[in-house]
Coordinates of N, CA and C in Angstrom, one line a residue:
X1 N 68.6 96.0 81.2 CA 68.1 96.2 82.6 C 67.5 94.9 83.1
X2 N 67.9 94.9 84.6 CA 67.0 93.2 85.1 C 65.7 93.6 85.1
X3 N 65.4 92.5 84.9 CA 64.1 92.6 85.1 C 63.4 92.0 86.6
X4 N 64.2 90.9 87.2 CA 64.3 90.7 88.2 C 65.4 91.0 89.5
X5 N 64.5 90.8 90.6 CA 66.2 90.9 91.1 C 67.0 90.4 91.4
X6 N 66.5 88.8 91.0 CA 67.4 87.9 91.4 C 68.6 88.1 89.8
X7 N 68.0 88.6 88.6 CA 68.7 89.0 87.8 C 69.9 90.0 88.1
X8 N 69.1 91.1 88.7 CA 70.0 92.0 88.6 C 71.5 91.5 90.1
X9 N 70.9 91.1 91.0 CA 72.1 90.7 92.0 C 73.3 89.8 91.1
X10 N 72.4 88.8 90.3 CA 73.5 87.9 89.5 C 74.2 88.7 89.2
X11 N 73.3 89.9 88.1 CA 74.9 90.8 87.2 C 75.7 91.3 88.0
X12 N 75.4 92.1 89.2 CA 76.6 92.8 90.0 C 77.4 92.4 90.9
X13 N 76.7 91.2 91.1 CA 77.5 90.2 91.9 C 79.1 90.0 91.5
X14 N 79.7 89.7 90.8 CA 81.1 89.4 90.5 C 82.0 90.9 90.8
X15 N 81.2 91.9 90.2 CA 82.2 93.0 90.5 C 81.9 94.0 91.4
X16 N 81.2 93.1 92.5 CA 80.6 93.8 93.9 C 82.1 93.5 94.4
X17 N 82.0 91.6 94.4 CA 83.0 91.0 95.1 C 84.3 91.6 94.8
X18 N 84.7 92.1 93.4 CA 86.1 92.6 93.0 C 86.2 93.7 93.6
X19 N 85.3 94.6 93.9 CA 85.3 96.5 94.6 C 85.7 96.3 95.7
X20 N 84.6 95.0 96.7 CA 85.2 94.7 97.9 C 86.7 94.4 98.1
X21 N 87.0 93.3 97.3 CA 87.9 93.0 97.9 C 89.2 93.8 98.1
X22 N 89.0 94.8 96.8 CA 90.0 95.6 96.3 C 90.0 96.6 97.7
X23 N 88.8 97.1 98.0 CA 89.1 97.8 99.3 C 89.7 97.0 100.4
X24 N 88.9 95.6 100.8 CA 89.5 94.9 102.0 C 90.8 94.4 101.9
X25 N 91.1 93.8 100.6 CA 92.5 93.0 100.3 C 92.2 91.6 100.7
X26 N 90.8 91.1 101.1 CA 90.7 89.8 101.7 C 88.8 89.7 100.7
X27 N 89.4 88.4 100.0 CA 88.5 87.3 99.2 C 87.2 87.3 100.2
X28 N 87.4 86.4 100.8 CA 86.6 86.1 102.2 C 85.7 87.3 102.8
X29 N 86.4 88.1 102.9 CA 85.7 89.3 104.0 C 85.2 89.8 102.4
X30 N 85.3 90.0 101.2 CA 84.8 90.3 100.4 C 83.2 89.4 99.9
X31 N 83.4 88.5 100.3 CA 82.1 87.7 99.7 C 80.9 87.7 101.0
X32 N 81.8 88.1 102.1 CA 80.6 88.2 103.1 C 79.9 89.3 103.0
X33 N 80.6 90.3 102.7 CA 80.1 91.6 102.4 C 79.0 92.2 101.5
X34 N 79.4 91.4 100.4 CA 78.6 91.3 99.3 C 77.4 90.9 99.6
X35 N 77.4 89.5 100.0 CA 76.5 88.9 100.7 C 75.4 89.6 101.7
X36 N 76.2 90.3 102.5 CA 75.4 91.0 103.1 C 74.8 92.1 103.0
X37 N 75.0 92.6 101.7 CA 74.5 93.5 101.0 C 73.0 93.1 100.2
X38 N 73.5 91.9 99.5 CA 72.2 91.5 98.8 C 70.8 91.2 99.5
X39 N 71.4 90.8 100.8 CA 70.6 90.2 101.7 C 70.1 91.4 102.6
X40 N 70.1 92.4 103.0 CA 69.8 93.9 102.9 C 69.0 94.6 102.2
X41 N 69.4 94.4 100.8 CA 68.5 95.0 99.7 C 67.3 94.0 99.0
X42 N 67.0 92.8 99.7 CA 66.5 92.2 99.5 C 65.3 92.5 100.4
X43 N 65.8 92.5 101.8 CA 64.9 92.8 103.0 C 64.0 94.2 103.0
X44 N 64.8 94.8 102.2 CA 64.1 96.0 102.7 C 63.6 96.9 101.2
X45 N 64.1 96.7 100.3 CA 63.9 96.7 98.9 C 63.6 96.3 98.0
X46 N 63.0 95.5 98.2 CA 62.6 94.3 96.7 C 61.6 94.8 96.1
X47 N 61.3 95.8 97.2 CA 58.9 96.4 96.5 C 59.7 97.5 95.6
X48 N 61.2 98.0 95.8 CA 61.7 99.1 94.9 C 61.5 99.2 93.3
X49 N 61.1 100.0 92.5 CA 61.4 99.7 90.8 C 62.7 99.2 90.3
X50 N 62.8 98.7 89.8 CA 64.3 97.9 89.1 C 65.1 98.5 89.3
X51 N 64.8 100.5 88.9 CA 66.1 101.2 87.9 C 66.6 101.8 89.7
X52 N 66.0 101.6 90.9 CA 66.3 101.6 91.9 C 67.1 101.4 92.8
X53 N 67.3 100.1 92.4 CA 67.9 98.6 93.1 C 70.0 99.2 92.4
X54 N 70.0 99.4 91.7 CA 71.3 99.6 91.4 C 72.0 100.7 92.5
X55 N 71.4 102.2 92.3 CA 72.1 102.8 93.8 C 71.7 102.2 95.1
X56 N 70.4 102.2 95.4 CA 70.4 100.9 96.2 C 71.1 100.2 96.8
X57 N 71.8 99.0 96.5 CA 73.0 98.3 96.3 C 74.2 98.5 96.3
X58 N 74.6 100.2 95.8 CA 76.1 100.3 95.7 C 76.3 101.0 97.1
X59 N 75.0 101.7 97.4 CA 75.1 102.5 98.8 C 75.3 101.6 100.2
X60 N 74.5 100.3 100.1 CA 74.3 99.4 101.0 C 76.0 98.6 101.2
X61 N 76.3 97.9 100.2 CA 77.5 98.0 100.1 C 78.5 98.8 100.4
X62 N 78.8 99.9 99.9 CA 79.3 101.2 100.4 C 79.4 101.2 102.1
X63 N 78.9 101.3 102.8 CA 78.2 101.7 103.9 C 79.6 100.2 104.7
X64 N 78.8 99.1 104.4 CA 79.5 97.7 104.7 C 81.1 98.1 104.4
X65 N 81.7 98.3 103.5 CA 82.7 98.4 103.4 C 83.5 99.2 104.2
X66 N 83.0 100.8 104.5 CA 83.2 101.5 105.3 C 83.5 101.1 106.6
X67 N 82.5 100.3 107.0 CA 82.6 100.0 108.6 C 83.3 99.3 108.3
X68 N 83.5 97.7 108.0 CA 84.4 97.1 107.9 C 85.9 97.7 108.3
X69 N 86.0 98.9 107.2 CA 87.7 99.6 107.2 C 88.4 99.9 108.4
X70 N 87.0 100.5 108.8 CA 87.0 101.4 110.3 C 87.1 100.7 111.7
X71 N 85.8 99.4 111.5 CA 86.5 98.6 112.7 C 87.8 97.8 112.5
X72 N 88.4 97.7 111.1 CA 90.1 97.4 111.2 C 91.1 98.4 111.5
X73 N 90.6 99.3 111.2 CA 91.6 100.2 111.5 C 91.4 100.3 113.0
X74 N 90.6 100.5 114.0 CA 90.4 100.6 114.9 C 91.2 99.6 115.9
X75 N 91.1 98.1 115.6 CA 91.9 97.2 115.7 C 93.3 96.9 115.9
X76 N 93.5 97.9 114.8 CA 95.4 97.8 114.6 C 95.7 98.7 115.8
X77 N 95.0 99.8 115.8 CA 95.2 101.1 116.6 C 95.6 100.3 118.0
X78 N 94.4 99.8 118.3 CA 94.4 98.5 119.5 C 95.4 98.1 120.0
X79 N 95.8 97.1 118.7 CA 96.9 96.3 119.1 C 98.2 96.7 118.7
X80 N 98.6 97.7 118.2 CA 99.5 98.7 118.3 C 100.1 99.4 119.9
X81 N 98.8 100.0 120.4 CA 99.1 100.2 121.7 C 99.4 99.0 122.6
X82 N 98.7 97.9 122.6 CA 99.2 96.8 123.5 C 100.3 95.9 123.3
X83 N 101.3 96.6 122.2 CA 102.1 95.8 121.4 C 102.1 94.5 120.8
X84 N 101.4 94.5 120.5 CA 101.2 93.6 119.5 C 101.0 93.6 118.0
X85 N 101.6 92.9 117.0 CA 101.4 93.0 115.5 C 100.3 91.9 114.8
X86 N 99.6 92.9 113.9 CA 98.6 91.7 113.4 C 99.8 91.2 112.3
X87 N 99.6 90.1 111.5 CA 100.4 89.6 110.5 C 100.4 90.4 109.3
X88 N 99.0 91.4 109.1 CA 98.8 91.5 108.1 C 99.2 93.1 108.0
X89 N 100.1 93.2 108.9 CA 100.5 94.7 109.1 C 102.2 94.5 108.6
X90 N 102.3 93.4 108.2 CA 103.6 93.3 107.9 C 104.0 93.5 106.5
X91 N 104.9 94.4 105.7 CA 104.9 94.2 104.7 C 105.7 93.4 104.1
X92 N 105.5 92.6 102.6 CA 106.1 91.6 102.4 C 107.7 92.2 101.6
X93 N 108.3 91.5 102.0 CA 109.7 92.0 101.5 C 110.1 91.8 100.1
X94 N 109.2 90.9 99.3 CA 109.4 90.9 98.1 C 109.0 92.3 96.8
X95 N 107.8 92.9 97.7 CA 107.8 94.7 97.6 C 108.4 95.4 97.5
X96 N 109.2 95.7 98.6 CA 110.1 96.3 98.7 C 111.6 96.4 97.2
X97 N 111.6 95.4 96.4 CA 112.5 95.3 95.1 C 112.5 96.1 94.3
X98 N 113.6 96.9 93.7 CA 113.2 97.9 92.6 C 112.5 96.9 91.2
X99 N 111.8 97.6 90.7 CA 111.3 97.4 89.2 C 112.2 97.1 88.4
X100 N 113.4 95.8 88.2 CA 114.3 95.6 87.1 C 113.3 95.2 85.6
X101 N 111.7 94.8 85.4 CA 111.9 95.0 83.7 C 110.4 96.0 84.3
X102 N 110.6 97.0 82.8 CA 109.0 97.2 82.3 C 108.8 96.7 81.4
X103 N 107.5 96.6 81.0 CA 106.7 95.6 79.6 C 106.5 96.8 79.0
X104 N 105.9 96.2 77.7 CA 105.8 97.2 76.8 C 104.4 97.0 76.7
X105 N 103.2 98.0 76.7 CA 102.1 98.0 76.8 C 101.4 96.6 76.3
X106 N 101.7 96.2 74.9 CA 101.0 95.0 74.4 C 101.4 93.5 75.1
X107 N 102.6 93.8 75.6 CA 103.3 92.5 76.6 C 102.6 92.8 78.0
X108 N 102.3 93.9 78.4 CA 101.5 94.0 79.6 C 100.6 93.4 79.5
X109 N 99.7 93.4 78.7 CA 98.3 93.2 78.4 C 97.9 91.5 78.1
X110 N 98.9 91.2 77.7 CA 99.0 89.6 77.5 C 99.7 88.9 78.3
X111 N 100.6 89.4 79.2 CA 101.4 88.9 80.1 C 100.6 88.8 82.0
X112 N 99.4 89.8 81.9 CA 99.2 90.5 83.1 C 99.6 91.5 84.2
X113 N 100.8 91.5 83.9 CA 101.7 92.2 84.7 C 100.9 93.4 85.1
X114 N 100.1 94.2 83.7 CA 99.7 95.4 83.8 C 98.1 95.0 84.7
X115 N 97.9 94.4 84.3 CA 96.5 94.1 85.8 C 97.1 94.2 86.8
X116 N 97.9 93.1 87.1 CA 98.4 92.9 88.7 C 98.7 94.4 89.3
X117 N 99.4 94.9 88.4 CA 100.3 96.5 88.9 C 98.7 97.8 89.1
X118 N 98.0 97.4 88.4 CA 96.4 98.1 88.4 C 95.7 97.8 89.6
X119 N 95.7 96.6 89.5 CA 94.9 96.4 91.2 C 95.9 96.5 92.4
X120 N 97.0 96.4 92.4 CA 98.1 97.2 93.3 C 98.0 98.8 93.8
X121 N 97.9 99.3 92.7 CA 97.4 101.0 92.3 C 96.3 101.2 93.0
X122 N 95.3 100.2 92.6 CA 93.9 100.7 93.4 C 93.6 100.4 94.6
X123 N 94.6 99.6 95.5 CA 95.1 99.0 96.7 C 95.5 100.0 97.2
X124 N 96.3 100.5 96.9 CA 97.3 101.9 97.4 C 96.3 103.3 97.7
X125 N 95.3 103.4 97.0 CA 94.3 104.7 96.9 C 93.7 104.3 98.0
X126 N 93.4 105.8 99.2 CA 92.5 106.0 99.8 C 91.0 105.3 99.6
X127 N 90.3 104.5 100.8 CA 89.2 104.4 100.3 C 88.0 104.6 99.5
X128 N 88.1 106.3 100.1 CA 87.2 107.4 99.1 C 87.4 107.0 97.9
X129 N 88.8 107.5 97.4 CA 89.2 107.6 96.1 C 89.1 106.6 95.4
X130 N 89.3 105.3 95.7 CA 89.2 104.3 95.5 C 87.8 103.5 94.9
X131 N 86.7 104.0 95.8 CA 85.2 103.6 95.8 C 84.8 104.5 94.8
X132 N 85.1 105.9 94.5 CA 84.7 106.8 93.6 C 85.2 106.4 92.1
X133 N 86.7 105.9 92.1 CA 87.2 105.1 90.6 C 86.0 104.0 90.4
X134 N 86.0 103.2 91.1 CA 85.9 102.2 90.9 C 83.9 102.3 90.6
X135 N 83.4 102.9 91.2 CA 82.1 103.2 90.8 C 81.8 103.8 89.6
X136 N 82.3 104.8 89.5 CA 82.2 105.9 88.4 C 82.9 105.2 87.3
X137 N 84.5 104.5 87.0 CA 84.6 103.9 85.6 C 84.8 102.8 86.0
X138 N 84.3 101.3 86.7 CA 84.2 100.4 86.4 C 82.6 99.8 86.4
X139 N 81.5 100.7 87.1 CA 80.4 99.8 87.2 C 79.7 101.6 86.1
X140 N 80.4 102.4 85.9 CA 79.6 103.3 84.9 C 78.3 104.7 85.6
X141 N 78.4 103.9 86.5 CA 77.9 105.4 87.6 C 78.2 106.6 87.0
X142 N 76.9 108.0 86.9 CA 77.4 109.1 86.7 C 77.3 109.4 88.4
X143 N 78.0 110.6 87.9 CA 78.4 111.5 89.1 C 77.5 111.4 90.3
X144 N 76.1 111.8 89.9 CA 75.0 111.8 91.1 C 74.9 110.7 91.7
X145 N 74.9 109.6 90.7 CA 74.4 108.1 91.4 C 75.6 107.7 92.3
X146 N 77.2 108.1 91.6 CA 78.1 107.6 92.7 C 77.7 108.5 94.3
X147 N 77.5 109.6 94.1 CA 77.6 110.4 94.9 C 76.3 110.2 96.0
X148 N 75.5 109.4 95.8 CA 74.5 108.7 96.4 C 74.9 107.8 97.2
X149 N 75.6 106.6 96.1 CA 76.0 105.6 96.6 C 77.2 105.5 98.3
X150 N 77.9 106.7 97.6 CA 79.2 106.8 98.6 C 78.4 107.9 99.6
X151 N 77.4 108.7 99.8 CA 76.7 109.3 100.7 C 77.7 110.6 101.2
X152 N 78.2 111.2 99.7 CA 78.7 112.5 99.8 C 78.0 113.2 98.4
X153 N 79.0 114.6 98.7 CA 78.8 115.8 97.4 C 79.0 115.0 95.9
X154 N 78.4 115.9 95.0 CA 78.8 115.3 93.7 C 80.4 116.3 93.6
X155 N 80.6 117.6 94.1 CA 81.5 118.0 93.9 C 82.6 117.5 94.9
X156 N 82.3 116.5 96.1 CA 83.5 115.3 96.6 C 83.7 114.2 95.9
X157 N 82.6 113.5 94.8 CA 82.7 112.7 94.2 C 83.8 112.7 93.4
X158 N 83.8 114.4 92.2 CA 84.8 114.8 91.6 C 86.0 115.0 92.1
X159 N 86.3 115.4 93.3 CA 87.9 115.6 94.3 C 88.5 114.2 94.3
X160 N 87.8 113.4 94.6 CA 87.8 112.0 94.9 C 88.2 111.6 93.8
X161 N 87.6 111.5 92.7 CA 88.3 110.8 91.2 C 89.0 111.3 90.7
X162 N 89.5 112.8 90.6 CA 90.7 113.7 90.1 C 91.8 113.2 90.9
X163 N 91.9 112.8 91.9 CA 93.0 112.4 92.7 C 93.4 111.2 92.7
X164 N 91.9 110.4 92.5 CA 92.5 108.6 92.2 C 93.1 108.8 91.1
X165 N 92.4 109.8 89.8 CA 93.4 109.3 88.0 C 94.7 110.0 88.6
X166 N 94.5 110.9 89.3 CA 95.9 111.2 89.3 C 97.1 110.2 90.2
X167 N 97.0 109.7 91.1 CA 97.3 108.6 91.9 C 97.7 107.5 90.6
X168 N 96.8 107.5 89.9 CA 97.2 105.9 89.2 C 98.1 106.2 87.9
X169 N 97.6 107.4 87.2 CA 98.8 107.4 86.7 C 100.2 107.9 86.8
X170 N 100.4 108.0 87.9 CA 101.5 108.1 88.5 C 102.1 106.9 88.6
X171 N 101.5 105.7 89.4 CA 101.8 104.6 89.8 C 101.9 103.5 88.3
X172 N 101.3 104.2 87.2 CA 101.1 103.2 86.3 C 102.1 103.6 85.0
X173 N 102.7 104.9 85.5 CA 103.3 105.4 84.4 C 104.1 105.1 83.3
X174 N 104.6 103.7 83.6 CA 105.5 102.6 82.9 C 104.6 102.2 81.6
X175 N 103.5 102.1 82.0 CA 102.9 101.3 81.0 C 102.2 102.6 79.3
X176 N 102.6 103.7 79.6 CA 102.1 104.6 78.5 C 102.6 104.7 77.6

């Protein structure tokens, strides 16, 4: 546990930035985000107890990411109607290729392939579902604290990660 909070931001800091980005798909808009999270829970939280500051943080975040999605989507919607394409609405055509090899789990795992096709997977998942994985088994959240964080039910929390495991191993099924 931190004991500070400039401790505890250090520890979450790297896999703030990896949740973000994995929702945004952009480095950049990921680090500001983060950023403006710490700087949030800094402002308005710091008199908080330590064991605090963790939901705290994922909710503040949470919230950021959200809007973010929403004023992009809202954007496209935008320039959709005025005809116009953003670039990043384009998909790349090297996607589009069927899958000529699979790895075999241990070649996955030393080659990367099986990361890159993981964070693709969790690219593909609905935000919800997505923020609910990634809270609950990558930062270890139980049910209640995600369900805090993301500012729903504990029994949406559950819908929400039944559908991302199910989503990914679908998308990941090569690798079993």
């Amino acid at each position: 546990m931190a004991s500070t909070l400039d401790e505890f931001l250090e520890g979450v800091q790297g896999r703030a930035v990896r949740m973000a980005a994995l929702a945004l798909g952009e480095r950049e808009a990921a680090l500001d985000l983060v950023q403006d999270a710490m700087v949030a829970l800094i402002d308005r939280y710091r008199d908080r107890p330590p064991e605090a500051w963790g939901p705290l943080f994922w909710r503040i975040l949470q919230s950021r990411i959200r809007d973010t999605y929403r004023r992009r989507r809202v954007r496209q919607r935008v320039l959709a109607v005025l005809g116009w394409s953003a670039e990043e609405d384009q998909e790349d055509p090297m996607n589009t290729l069927p899958d000529s090899f699979t790895p075999g789990p241990d070649q996955a795992l030393t080659d990367g392939r099986f990361a890159r096709d993981l964070e693709s997977a969790l690219r593909a998942l609905p935000l919800r579902q997505q923020q609910a994985f990634l809270l609950r088994h990558w930062e270890g959240l139980d049910t209640a604290a995600t369900a805090a964080a993301l500012g729903i039910s504990e029994g949406s929390v559950k819908t929400h990660l039944y559908r991302a495991l199910q989503s990914l191993q679908g998308h990941l099924e090569a690798y079993r």
